[in-house]
Short mmCIF file of C-alpha atoms and ligand atoms in Angstrom, two decimals:
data_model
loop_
_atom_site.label_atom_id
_atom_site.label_comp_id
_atom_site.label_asym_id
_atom_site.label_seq_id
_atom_site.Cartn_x
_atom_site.Cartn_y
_atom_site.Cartn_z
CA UNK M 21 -15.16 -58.75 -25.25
CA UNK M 22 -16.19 -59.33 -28.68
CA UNK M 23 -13.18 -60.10 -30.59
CA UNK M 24 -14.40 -59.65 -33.72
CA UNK M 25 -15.18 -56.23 -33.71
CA UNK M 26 -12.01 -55.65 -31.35
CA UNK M 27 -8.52 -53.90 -32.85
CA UNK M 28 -5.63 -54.14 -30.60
CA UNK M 29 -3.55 -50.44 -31.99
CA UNK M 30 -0.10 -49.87 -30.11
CA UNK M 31 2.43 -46.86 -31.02
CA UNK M 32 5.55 -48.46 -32.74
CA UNK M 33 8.46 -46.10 -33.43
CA UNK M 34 10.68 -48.34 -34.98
CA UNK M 35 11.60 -51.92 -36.38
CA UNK M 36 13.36 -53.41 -33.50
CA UNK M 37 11.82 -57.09 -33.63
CA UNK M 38 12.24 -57.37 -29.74
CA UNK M 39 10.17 -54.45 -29.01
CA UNK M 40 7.70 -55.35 -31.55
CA UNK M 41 7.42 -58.57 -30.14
CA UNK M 42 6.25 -57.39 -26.94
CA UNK M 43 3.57 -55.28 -28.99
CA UNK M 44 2.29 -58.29 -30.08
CA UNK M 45 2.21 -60.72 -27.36
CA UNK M 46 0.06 -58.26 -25.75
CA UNK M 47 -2.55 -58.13 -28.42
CA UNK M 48 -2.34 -62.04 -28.80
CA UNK M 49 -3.35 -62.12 -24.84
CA UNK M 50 -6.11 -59.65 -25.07
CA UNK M 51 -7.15 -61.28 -28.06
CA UNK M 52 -7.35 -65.17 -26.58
CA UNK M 53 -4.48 -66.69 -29.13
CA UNK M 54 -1.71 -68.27 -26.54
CA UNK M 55 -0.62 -72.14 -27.35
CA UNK M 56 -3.99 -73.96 -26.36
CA UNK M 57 -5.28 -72.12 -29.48
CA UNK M 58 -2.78 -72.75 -31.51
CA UNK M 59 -2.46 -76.70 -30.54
CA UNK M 60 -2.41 -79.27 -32.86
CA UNK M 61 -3.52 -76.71 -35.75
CA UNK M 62 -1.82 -75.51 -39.26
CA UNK M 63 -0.77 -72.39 -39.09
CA UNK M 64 0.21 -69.87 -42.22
CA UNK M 65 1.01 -66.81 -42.24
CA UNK M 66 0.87 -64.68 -45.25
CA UNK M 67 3.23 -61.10 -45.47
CA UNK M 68 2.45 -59.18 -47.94
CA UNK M 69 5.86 -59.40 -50.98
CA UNK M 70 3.66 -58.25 -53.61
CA UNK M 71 7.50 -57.80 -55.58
CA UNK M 72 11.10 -58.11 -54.65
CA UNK M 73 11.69 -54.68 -52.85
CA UNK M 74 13.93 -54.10 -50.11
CA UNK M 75 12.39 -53.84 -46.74
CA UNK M 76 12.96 -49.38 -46.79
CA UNK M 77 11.06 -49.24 -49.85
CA UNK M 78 8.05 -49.88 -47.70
CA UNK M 79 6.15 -51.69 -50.30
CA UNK M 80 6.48 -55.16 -48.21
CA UNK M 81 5.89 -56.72 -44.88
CA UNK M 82 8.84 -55.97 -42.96
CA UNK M 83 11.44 -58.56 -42.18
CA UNK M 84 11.30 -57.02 -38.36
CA UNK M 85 7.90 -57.90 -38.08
CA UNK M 86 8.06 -61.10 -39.61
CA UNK M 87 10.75 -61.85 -36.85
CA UNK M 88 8.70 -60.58 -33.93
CA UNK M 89 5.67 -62.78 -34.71
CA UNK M 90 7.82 -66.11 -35.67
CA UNK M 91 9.63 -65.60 -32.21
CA UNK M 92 6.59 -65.11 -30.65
CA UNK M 93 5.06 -68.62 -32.20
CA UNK M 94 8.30 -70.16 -31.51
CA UNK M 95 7.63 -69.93 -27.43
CA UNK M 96 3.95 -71.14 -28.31
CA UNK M 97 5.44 -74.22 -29.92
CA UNK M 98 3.78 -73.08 -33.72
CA UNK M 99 6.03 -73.93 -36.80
CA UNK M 100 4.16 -72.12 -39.29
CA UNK M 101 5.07 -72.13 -43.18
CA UNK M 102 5.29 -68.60 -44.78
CA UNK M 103 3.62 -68.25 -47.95
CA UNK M 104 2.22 -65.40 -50.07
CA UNK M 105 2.06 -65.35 -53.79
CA UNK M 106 2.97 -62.34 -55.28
CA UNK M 107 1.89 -60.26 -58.72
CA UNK M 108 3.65 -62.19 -62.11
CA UNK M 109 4.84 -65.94 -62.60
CA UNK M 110 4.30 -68.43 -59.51
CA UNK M 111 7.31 -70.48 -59.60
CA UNK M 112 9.69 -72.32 -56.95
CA UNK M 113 12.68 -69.71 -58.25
CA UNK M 114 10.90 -66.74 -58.58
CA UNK M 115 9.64 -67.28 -55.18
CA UNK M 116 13.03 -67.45 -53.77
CA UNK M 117 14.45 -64.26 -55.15
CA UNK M 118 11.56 -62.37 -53.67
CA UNK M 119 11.85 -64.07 -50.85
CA UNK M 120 16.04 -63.01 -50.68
CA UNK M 121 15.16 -59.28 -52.16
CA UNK M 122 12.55 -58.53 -49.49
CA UNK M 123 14.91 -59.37 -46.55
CA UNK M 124 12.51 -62.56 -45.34
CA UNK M 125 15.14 -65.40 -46.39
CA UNK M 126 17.30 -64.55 -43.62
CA UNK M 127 14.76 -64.01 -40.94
CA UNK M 128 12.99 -67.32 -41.84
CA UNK M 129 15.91 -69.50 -41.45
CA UNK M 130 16.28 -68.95 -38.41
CA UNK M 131 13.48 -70.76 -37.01
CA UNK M 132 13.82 -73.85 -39.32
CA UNK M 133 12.87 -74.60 -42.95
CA UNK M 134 9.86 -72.73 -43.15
CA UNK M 135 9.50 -70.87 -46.38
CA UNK M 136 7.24 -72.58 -48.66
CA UNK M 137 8.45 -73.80 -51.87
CA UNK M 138 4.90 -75.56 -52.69
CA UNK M 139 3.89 -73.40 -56.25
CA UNK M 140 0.81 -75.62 -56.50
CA UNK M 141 -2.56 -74.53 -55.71
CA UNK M 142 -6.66 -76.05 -55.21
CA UNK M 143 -9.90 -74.92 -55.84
CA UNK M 144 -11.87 -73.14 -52.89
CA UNK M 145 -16.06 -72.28 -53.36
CA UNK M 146 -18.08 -69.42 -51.33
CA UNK M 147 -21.45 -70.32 -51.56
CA UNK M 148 -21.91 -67.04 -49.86
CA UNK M 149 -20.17 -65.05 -52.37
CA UNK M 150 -22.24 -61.78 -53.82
CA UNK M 151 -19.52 -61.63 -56.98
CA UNK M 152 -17.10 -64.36 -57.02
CA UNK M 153 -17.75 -68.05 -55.93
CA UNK M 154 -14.54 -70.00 -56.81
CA UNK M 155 -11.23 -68.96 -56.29
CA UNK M 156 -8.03 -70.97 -56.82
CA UNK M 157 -5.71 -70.54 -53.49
CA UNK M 158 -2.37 -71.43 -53.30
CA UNK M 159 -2.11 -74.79 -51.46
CA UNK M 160 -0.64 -73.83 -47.96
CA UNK M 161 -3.10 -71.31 -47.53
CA UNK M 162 -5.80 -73.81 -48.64
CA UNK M 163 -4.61 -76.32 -46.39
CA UNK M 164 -3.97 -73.84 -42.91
CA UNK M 165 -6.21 -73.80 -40.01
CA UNK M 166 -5.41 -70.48 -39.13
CA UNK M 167 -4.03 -67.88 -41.27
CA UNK M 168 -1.82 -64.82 -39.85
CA UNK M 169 -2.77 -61.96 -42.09
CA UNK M 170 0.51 -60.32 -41.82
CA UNK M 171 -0.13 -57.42 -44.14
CA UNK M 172 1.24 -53.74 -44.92
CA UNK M 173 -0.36 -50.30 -44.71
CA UNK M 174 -0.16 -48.92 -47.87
CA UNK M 175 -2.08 -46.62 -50.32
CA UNK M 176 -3.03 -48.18 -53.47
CA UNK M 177 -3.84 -47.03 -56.89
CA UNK M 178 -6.84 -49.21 -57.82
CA UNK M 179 -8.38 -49.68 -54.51
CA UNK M 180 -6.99 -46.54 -52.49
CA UNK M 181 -5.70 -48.64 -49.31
CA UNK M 182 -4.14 -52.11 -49.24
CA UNK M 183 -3.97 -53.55 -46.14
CA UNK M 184 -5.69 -56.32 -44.31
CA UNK M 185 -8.48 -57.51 -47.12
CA UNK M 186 -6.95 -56.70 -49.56
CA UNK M 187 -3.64 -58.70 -48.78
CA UNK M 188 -5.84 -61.57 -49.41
CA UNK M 189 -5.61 -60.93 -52.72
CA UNK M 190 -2.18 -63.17 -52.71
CA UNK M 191 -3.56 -66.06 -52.07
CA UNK M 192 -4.77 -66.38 -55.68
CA UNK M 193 -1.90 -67.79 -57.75
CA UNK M 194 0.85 -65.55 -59.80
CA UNK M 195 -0.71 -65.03 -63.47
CA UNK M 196 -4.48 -66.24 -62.08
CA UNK M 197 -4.43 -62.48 -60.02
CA UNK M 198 -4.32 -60.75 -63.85
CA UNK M 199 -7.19 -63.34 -65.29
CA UNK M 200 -9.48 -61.97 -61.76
CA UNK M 201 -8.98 -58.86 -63.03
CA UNK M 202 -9.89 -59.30 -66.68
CA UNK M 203 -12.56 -60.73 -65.39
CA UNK M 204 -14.06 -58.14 -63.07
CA UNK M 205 -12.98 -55.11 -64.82
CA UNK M 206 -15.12 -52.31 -63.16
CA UNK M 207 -13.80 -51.17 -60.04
CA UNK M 208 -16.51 -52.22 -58.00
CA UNK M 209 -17.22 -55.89 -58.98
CA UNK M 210 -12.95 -56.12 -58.23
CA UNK M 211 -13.43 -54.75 -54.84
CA UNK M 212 -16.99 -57.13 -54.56
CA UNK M 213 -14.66 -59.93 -55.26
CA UNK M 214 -11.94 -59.03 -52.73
CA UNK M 215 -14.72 -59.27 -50.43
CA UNK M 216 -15.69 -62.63 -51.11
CA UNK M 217 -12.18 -63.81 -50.76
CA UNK M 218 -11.31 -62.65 -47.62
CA UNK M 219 -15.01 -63.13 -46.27
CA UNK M 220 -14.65 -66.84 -47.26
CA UNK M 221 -11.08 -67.14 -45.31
CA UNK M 222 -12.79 -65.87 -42.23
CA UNK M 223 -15.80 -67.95 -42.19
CA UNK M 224 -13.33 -71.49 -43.15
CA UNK M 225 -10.54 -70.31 -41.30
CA UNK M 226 -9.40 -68.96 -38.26
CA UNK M 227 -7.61 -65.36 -39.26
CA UNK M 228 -5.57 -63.27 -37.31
CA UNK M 229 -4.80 -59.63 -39.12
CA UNK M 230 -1.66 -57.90 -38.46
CA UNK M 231 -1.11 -54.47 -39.85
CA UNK M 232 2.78 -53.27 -39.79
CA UNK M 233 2.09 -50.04 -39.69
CA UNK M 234 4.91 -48.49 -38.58
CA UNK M 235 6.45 -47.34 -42.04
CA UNK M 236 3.82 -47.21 -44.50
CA UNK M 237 3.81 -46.37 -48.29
CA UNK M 238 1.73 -43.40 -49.66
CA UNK M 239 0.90 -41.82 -52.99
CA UNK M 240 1.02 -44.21 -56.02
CA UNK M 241 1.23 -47.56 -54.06
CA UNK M 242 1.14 -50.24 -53.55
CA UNK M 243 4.90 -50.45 -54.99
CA UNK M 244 5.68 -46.98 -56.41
CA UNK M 245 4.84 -44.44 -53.53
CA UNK M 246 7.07 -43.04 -50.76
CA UNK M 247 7.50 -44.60 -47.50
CA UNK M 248 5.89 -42.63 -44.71
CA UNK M 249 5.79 -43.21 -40.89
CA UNK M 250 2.43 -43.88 -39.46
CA UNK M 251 3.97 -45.35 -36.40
CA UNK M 252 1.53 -48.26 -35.00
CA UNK M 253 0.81 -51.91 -35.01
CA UNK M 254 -2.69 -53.16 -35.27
CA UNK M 255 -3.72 -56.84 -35.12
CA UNK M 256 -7.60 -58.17 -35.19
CA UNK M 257 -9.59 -61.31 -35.26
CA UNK M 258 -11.44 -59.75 -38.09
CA UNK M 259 -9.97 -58.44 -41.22
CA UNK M 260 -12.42 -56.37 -42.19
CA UNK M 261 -12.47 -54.76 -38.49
CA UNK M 262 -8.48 -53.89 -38.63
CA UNK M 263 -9.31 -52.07 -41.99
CA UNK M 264 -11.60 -49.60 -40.55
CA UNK M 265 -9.70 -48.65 -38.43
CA UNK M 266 -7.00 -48.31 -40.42
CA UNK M 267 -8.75 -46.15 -42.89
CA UNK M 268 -9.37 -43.84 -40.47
CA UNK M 269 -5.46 -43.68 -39.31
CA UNK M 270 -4.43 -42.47 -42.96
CA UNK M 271 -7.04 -39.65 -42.86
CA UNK M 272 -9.34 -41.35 -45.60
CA UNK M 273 -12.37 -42.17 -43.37
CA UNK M 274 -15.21 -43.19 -45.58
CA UNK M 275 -13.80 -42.74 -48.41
CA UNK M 276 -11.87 -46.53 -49.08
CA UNK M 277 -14.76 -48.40 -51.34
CA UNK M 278 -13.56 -51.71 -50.33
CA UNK M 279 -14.13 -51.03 -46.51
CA UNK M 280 -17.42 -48.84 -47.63
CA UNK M 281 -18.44 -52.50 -49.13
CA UNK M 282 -17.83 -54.46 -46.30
CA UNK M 283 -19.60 -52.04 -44.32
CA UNK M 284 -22.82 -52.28 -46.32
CA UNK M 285 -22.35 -56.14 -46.05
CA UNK M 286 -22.25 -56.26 -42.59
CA UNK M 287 -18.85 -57.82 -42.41
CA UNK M 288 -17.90 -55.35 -39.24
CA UNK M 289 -19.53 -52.32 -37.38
CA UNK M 290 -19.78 -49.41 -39.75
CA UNK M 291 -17.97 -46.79 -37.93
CA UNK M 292 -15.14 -46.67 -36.10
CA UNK M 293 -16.92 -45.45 -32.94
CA UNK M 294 -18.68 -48.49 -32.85
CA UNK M 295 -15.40 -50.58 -32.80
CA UNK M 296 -13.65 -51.93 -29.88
CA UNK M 297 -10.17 -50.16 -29.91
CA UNK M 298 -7.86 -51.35 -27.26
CA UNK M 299 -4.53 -49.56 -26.64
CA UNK M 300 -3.72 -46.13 -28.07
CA UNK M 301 -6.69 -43.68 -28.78
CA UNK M 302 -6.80 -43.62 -32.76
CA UNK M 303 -7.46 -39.96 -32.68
CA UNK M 304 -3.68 -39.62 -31.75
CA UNK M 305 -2.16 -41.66 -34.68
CA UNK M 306 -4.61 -40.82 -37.37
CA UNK M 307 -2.52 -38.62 -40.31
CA UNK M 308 -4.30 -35.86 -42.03
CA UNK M 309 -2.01 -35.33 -44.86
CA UNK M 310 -1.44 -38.79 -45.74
CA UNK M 311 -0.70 -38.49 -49.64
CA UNK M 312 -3.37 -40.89 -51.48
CA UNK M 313 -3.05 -42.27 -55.52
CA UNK M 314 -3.15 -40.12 -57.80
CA UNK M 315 -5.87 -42.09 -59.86
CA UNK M 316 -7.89 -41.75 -56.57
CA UNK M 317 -7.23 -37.60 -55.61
CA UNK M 318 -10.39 -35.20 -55.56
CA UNK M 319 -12.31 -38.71 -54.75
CA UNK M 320 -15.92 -38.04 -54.09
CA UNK M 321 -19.09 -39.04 -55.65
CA UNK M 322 -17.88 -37.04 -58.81
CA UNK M 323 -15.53 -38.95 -59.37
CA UNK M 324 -16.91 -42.18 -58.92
CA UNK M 325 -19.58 -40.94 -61.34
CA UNK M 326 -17.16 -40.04 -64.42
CA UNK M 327 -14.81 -42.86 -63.90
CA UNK M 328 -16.86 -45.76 -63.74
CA UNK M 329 -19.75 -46.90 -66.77
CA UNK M 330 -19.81 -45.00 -69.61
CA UNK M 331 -17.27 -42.21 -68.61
CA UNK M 332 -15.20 -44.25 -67.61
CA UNK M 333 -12.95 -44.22 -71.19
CA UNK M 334 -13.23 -40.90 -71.26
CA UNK M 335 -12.65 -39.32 -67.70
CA UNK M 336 -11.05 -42.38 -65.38
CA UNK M 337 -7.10 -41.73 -64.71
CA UNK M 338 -4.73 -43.93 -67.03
CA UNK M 339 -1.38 -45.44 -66.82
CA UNK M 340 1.07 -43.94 -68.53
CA UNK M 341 4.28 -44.99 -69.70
CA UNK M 342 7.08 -42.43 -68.54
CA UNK M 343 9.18 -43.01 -71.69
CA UNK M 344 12.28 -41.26 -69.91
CA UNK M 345 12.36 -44.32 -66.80
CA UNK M 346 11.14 -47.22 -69.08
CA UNK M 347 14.19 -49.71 -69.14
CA UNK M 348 12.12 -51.44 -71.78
CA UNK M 349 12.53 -54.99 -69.28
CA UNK M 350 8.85 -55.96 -70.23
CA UNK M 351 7.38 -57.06 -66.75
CA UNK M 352 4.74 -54.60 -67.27
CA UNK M 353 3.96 -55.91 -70.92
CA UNK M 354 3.86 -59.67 -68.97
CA UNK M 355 1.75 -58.28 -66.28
CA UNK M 356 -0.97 -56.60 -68.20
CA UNK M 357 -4.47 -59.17 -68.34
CA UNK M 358 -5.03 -57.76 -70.84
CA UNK M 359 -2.04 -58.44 -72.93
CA UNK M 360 -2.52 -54.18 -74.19
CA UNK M 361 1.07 -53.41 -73.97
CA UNK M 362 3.51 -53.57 -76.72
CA UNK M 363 7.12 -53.22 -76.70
CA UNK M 364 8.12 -50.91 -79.36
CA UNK M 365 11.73 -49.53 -80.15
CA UNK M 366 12.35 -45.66 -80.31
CA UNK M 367 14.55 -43.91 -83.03
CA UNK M 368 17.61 -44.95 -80.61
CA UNK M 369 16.77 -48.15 -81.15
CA UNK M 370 15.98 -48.89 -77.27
CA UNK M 371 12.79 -50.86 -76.41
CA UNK M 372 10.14 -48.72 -74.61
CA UNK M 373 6.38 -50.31 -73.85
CA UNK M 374 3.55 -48.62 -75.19
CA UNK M 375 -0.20 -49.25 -73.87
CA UNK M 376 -2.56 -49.60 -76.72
CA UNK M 377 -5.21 -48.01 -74.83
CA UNK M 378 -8.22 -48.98 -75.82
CA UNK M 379 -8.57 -52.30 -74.46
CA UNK M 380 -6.98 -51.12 -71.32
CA UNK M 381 -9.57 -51.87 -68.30
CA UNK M 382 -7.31 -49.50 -65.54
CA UNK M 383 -5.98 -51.82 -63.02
CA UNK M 384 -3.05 -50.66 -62.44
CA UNK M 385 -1.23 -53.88 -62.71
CA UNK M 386 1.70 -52.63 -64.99
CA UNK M 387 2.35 -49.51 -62.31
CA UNK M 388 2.19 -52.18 -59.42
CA UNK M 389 4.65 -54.33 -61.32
CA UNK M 390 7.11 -52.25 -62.77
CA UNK M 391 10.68 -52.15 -61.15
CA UNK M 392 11.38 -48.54 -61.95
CA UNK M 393 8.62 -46.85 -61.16
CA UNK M 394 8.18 -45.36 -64.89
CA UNK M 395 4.29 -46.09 -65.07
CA UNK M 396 2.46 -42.64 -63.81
CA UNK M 397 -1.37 -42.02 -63.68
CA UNK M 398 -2.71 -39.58 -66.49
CA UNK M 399 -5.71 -37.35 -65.10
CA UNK M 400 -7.94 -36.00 -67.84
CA UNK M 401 -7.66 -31.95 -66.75
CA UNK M 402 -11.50 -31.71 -67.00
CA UNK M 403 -12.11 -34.41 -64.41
CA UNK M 404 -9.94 -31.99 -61.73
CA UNK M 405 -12.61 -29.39 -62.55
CA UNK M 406 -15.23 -31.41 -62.00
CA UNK M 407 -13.85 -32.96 -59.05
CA UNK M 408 -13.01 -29.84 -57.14
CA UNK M 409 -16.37 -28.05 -57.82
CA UNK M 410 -18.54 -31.45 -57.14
S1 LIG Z 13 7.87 -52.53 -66.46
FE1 LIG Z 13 8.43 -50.38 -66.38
S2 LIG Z 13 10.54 -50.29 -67.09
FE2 LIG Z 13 9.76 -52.31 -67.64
S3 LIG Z 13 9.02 -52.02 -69.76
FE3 LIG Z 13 7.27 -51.62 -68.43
S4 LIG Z 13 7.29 -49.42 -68.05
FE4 LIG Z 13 9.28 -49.97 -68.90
S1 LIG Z 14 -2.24 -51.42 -69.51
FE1 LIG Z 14 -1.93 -51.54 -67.30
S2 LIG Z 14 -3.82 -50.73 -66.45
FE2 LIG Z 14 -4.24 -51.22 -68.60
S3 LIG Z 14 -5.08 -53.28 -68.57
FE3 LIG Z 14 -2.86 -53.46 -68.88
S4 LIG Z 14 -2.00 -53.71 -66.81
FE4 LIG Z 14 -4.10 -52.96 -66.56
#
């Protein structure tokens, strides 16, 4: 068996962390990772707490999971450190109330002190990189031998599904994540360089992707959607494998760009007929009504057409403040790369944030960020149109 283009994908009702467990010792066997593989190496593994949610809200890694896979380590003799850096400030304390509000703290503690408290980070290079050469990675991720991928299923309103790849994207540093995208503003040289990141951790590193799938989030994720059950656990030896597959379980076959990339790099067969799926036949978990972004609805080469160059201001969907939820707390105006949101007080004399728009490059960082869900995604009308006769 070729591992790398092997997904293990198991039906999982529920978050019981026993049963899960026994999901995933099975995939670990089929997939050659027992204790002699493990020996005498650094292992991290990396959830995905892009912000302090509680575990139902389904924009996180569950806790049950997360307790499932530390057990499961436990009996191979692996103390791993848990580290993930999510969107906003990287700090010791900030890392500890997201830590507490996703319902990890708990779980952690009770296999020993392994929550890392380390907010430094070091310099990795990708020769091999088509977009983006250096990255800065926060230290325990830099320093693992192997890295558990331990990601969510989610839909995503800048790159349409998060999962496996993309949940790479926390191992770049708090406020660095809103420089990256400042710095690759059009879509496609962001998803490029969310290639190159998680393409370098596979060729340094020894990865092993693990998709809690069970309770995923749709429409506007990755923090402000609904949770949905999918029902299933997938885990890979190759990132880039698991998200194939995984595109095809939320109905959006060929139509994620970041897995379209990594398919035209050659980073993993390019179906997934040409996959190796052991367990569960995929045709009997994939969703068809699986509610996608709204900045990403009536997709299609239409759509990629007027949102991206010089349609882009013009046609691609917008953030928008929804002035009735805005608590006026400012995360999103602290989020925002770049720096295009002002807080301004109404006639009531309440703070509200307004985006001065044209500077805004669209990445969706203030709707990711923002506790109450009050950022929505404007459509121009006459991109439906054109979307629905394209
Ligand atoms: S993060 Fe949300 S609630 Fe806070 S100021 Fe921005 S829009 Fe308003
Ligand atoms: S306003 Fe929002 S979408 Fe626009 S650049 Fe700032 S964070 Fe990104």
């Amino acid at each position: 068996m070729n591992v790398f283009d092997t997904v293990m994908l198991s039906r999982a009702e529920e978050y019981d962390a026993a049963k899960i467990k026994d999901i995933l010792a099975a995939h670990f066997a089929a997939l050659g990772l027992n204790a002699e593989f493990f020996a005498g190496k650094k292992v991290a593994v990396k959830p995905n707490l892009v912000m302090k949610k509680e575990p139902e809200a389904a924009a996180t890694t569950h806790p049950a999971v997360l307790d499932a896979l530390l057990s499961l380590l436990r009996d191979m003799n692996v103390t791993p450190v848990i580290a993930e850096s999510p969107g906003g400030l990287y700090t010791a304390a900030r890392m500890e109330s997201i830590y507490k509000g996703c319902g990890i703290t708990p779980v952690a503690e009770k296999y020993g002190d392994i929550l890392n408290r380390d907010v430094t980070w070091k310099k990795m290079r990708f020769e091999k990189a088509l977009v983006c050469h250096d990255f800065d990675i926060i230290t325990p991720l830099y320093e693992a031998d192997v890295i558990i991928d331990l990601c969510k299923l989610k839909s995503h309103s800048l790159t349409k599904m998060s999962a496996a790849v993309k949940n790479f994207y926390g191992s770049v540093p708090g406020v660095t994540k809103f420089e990256m995208h400042a710095a690759f503003p059009e879509n496609e040289r962001f998803i490029g360089m969310i290639c190159d990141l998680c393409k370098m951790f596979c060729e340094e590193k020894e990865i092993i992707a693990i998709t809690d799938a069970i309770v995923g989030m749709e429409g506007n994720g990755p923090t402000g959607g609904s949770p949905r059950k999918i029902g299933c656990l997938l885990s890979a030896r190759n990132p880039f494998a698991s998200d194939l597959l995984a595109e095809k379980i939320l109905g959006f076959e060929g139509t994620v760009p970041m897995v379209r990339e990594a398919a035209k790099r050659g980073y993993m067969p390019e179906s997934v007929e040409k996959l190796n799926v052991v367990g569960i036949n995929p045709e009997n978990v994939a969703m068809h009504d699986f509610v996608e972004p709204d900045s990403t609805k009536g997709g299609g080469s239409a759509l990629t057409y007027f949102t991206t160059g010089k349609w882009g201001n013009i046609f691609a969907p917008k953030p928008k403040i929804n002035l009735s939820l805005c608590r006026g707390c400012g995360e999103c105006a602290a989020s925002c790369p770049q720096h295009t949101i002002e807080m301004r007080k109404n006639k009531e004399g309440k703070k509200k944030a307004h985006i001065i728009r044209k500077n805004c490059i669209r990445c969706f960082c203030c709707q990711e960020l923002c506790p109450f869900v009050a950022i929505d995604t404007k459509k121009n009308p006459l991109l439906n149109i054109i979307t629905k006769f394209s």
